[in-house]
Short mmCIF file of C-alpha atoms in Angstrom, two decimals:
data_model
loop_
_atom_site.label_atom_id
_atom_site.label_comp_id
_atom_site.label_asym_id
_atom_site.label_seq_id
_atom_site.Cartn_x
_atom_site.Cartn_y
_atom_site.Cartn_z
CA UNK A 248 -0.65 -25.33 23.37
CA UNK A 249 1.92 -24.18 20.96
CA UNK A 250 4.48 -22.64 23.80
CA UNK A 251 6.94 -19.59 22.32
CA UNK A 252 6.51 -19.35 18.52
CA UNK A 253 9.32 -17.85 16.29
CA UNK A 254 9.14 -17.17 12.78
CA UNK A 255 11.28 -17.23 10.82
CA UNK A 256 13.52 -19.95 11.77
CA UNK A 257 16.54 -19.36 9.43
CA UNK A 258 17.25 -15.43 7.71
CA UNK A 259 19.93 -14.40 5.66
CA UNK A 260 20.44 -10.70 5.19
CA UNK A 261 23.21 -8.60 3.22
CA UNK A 262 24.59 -6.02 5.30
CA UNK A 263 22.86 -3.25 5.52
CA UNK A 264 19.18 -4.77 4.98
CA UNK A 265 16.12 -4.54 7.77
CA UNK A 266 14.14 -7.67 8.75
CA UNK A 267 11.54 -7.82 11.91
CA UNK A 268 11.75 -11.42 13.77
CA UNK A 269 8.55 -12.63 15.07
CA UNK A 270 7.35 -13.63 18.55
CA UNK A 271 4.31 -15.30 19.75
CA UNK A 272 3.14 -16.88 22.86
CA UNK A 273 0.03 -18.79 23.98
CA UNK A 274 0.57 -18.78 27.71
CA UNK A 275 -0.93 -15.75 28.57
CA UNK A 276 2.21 -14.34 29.76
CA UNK A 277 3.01 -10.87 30.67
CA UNK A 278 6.71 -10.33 30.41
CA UNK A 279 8.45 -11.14 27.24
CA UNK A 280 12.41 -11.18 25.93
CA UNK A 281 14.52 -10.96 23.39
CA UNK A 282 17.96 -12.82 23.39
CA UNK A 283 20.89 -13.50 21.32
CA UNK A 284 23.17 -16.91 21.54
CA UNK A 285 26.52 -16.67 20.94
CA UNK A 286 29.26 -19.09 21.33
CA UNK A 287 31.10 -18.48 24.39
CA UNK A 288 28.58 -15.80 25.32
CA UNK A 289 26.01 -17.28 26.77
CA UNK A 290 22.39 -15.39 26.35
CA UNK A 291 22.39 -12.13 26.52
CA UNK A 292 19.19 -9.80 27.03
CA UNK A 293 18.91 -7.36 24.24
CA UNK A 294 15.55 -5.99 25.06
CA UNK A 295 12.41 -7.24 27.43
CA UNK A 296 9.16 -5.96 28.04
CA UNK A 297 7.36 -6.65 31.44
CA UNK A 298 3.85 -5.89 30.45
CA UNK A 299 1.85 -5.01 27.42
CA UNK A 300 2.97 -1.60 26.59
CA UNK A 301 5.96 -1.34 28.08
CA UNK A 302 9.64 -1.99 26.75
CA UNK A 303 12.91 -2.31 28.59
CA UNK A 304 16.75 -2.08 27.14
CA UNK A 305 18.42 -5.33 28.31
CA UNK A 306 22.35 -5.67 28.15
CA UNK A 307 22.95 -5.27 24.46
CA UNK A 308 20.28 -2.99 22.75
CA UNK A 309 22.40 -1.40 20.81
CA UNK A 310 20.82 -2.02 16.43
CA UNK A 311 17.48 -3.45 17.86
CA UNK A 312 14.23 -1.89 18.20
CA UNK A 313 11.03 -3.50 19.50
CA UNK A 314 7.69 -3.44 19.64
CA UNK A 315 5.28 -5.36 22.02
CA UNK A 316 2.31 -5.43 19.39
CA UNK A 317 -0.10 -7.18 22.21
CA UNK A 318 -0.08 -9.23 25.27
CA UNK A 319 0.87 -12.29 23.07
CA UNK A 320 3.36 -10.82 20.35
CA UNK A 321 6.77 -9.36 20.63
CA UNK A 322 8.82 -8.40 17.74
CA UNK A 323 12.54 -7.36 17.16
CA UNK A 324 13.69 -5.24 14.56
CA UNK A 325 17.27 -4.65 12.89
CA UNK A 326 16.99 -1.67 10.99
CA UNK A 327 19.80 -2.07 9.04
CA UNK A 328 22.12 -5.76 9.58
CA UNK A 329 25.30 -5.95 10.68
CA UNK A 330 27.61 -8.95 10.25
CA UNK A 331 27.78 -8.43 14.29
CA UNK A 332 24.57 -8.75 14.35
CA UNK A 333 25.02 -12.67 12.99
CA UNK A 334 23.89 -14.75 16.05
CA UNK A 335 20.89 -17.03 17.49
CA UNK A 336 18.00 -15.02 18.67
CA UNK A 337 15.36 -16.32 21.31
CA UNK A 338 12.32 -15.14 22.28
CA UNK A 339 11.15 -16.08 25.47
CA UNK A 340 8.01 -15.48 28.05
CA UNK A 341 7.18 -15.77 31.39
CA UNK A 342 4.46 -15.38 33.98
CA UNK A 343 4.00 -12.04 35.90
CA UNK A 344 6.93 -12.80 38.83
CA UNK A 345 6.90 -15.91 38.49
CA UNK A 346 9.88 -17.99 36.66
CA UNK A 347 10.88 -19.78 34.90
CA UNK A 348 11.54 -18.29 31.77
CA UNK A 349 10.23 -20.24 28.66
CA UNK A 350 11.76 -20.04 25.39
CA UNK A 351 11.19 -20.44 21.91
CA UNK A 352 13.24 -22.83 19.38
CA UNK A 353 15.19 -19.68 17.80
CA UNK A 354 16.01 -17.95 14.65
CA UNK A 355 18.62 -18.55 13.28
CA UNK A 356 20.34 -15.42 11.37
CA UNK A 357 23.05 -14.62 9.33
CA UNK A 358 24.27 -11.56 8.20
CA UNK A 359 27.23 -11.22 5.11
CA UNK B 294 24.93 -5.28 36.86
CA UNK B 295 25.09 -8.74 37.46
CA UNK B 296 27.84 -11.19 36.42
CA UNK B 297 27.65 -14.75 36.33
CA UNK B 298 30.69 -17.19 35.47
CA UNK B 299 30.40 -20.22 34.75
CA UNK B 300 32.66 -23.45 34.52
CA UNK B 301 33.87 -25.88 32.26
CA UNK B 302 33.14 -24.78 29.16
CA UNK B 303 33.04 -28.18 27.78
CA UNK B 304 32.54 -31.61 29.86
CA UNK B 305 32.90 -35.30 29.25
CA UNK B 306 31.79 -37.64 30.79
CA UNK B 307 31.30 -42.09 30.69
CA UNK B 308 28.11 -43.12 31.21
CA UNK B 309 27.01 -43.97 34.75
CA UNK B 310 29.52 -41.15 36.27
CA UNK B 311 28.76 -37.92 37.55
CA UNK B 312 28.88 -34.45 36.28
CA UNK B 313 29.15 -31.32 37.93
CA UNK B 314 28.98 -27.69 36.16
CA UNK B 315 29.79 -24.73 38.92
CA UNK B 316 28.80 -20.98 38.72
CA UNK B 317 29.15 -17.79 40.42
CA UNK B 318 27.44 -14.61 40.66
CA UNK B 319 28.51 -11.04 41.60
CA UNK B 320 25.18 -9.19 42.72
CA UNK B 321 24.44 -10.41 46.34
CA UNK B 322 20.74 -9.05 45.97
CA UNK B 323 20.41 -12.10 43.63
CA UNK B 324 17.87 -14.72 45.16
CA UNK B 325 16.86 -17.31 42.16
CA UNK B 326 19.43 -19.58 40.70
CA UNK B 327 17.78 -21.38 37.83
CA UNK B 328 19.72 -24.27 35.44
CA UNK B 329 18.97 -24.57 31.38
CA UNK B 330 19.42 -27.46 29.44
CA UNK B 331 19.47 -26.83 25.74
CA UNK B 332 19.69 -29.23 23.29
CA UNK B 333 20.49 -29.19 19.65
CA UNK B 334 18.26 -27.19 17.56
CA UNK B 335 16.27 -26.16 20.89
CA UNK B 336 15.71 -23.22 22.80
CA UNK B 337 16.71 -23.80 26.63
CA UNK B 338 14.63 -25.82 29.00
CA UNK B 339 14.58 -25.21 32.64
CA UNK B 340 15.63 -28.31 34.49
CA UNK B 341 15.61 -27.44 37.87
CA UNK B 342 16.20 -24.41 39.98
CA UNK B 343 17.05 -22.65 43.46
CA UNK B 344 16.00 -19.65 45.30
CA UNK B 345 17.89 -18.39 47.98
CA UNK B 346 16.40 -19.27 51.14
CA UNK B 347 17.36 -22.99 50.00
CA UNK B 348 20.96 -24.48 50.26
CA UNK B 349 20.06 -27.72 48.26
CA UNK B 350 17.32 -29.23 46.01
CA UNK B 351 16.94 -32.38 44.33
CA UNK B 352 14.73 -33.79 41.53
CA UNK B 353 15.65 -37.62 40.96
CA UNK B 354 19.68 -37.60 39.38
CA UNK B 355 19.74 -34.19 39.61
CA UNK B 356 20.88 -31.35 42.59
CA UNK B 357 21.75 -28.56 42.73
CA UNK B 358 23.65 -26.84 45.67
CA UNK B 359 23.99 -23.07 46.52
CA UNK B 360 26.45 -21.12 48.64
CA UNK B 361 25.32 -17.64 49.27
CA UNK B 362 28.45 -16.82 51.49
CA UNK B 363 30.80 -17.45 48.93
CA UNK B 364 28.00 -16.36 45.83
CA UNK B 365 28.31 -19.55 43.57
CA UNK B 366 25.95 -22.60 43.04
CA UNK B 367 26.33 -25.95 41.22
CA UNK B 368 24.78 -28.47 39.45
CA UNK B 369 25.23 -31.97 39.87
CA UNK B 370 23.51 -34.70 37.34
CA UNK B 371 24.21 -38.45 38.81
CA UNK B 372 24.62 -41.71 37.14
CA UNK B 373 24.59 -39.45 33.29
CA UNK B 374 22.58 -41.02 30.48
CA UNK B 375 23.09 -40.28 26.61
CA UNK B 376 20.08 -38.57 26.55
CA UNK B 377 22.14 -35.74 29.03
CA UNK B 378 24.31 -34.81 26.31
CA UNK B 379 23.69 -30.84 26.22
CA UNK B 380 24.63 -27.35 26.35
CA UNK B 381 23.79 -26.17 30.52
CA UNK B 382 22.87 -22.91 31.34
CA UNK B 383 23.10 -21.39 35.12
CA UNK B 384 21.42 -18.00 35.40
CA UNK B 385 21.14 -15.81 38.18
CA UNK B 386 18.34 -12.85 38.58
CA UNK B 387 16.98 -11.06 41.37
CA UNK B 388 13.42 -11.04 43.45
CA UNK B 389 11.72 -9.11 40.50
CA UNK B 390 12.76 -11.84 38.21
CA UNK B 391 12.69 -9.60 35.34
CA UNK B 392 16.37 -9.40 34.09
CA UNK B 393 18.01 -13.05 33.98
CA UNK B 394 21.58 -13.07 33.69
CA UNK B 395 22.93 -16.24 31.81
CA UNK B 396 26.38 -18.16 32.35
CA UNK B 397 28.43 -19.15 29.00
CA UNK B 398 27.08 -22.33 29.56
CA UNK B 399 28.89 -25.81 29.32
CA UNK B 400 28.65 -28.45 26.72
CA UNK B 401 28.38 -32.11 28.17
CA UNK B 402 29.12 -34.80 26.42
CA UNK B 403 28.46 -38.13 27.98
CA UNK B 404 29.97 -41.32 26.09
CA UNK B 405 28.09 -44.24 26.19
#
């Protein structure tokens, strides 16, 4: 039982290049996330999706798209980088109402 | 939306003394108080949470407290280990549990 999968776990990207990050979980979950980690920021929800087929902005959307490929895979785009857009991104799952939220170990991205 | 603050930013401690990392939250319609540990490398962990209908909950050197009069919580780790040395999270979200709103979290540093 492999958790929250995230590939890949370190990126660097010139500006203006597109990358998908990957997102896979094995819990069965139906609501999935997308966060970045910045210091002094906290996490902060960029997108979520609450069930298969459904996707939600969260609190920073802005450069992201998403897709929820199936009930186990969630993906986040940046169609063209930013140096903004250089941060910690988690993906993270949970159970339908019912907390906590479990996360993966991160990518790790870097934009110049 | 919801706003949670969070405070110190950064915490030492000596071994064998406690540590306590405070939080509050703006939306009153917010009902689960959940705490993050996240250590290096990782993606956050929950360690213990709250919901509202409780003022206090314990899970061996660890409590956490809530106030829903005055909106803020706290967490309190007892007789601190090496091992504690982290980055804490306090979150806040409401009954649907589908947007979690993170603190800027607080790095502890417990010296042996």
């Amino acid at each position: 039982n492999a958790g929250v999968t995230q590939t890949p776990k370190f990126q660097v990207l010139k500006t203006g290049q597109s990358m998908t990050l990957q997102c896979a979980q094995d819990m069965n979950h139906n609501s999935m996330y997308w966060y970045r980690q910045d210091p002094g920021m906290g996490l902060r929800l960029i997108y979520y999706s609450a069930s298969e087929g459904t996707t939600d902005k969260g609190e920073v959307p802005n450069g992201y798209n998403v897709s929820r490929l199936n009930k186990r895979e969630f993906s986040l785009r940046l169609e063209s980088a930013a140096p903004s857009q250089t941060s910690v991104y988690f993906c993270a799952s949970m159970g339908q109402g019912s907390p906590p939220l479990h996360f993966g170990n991160g990518t790790r991205l870097t934009v110049t | 939306g919801e706003n949670v603050e969070q405070h110190p930013s950064t915490l030492s401690v000596q071994e064998g003394d406690s540590a306590v990392i405070k939080c509050t939250y703006s939306d009153s319609a917010s009902n689960y108080f959940p705490w993050y540990k996240q250590e290096l490398g990782k993606g956050p962990q929950l360690i213990i949470d709250i919901r509202s209908n409780v003022g206090e909950k314990k899970d061996q050197r660890i409590a956490v407290t809530l106030n829903k009069t005055a909106k803020h919580f706290s967490l309190h780790i007892t007789e601190t280990q090496p091992e504690d040395s982290a980055v804490y999270f306090c979150a806040a979200s409401t009954g649907g549990y589908q947007k979690v709103t993170f603190g800027t979290g607080t790095k502890l540093q417990v010296i042996p």
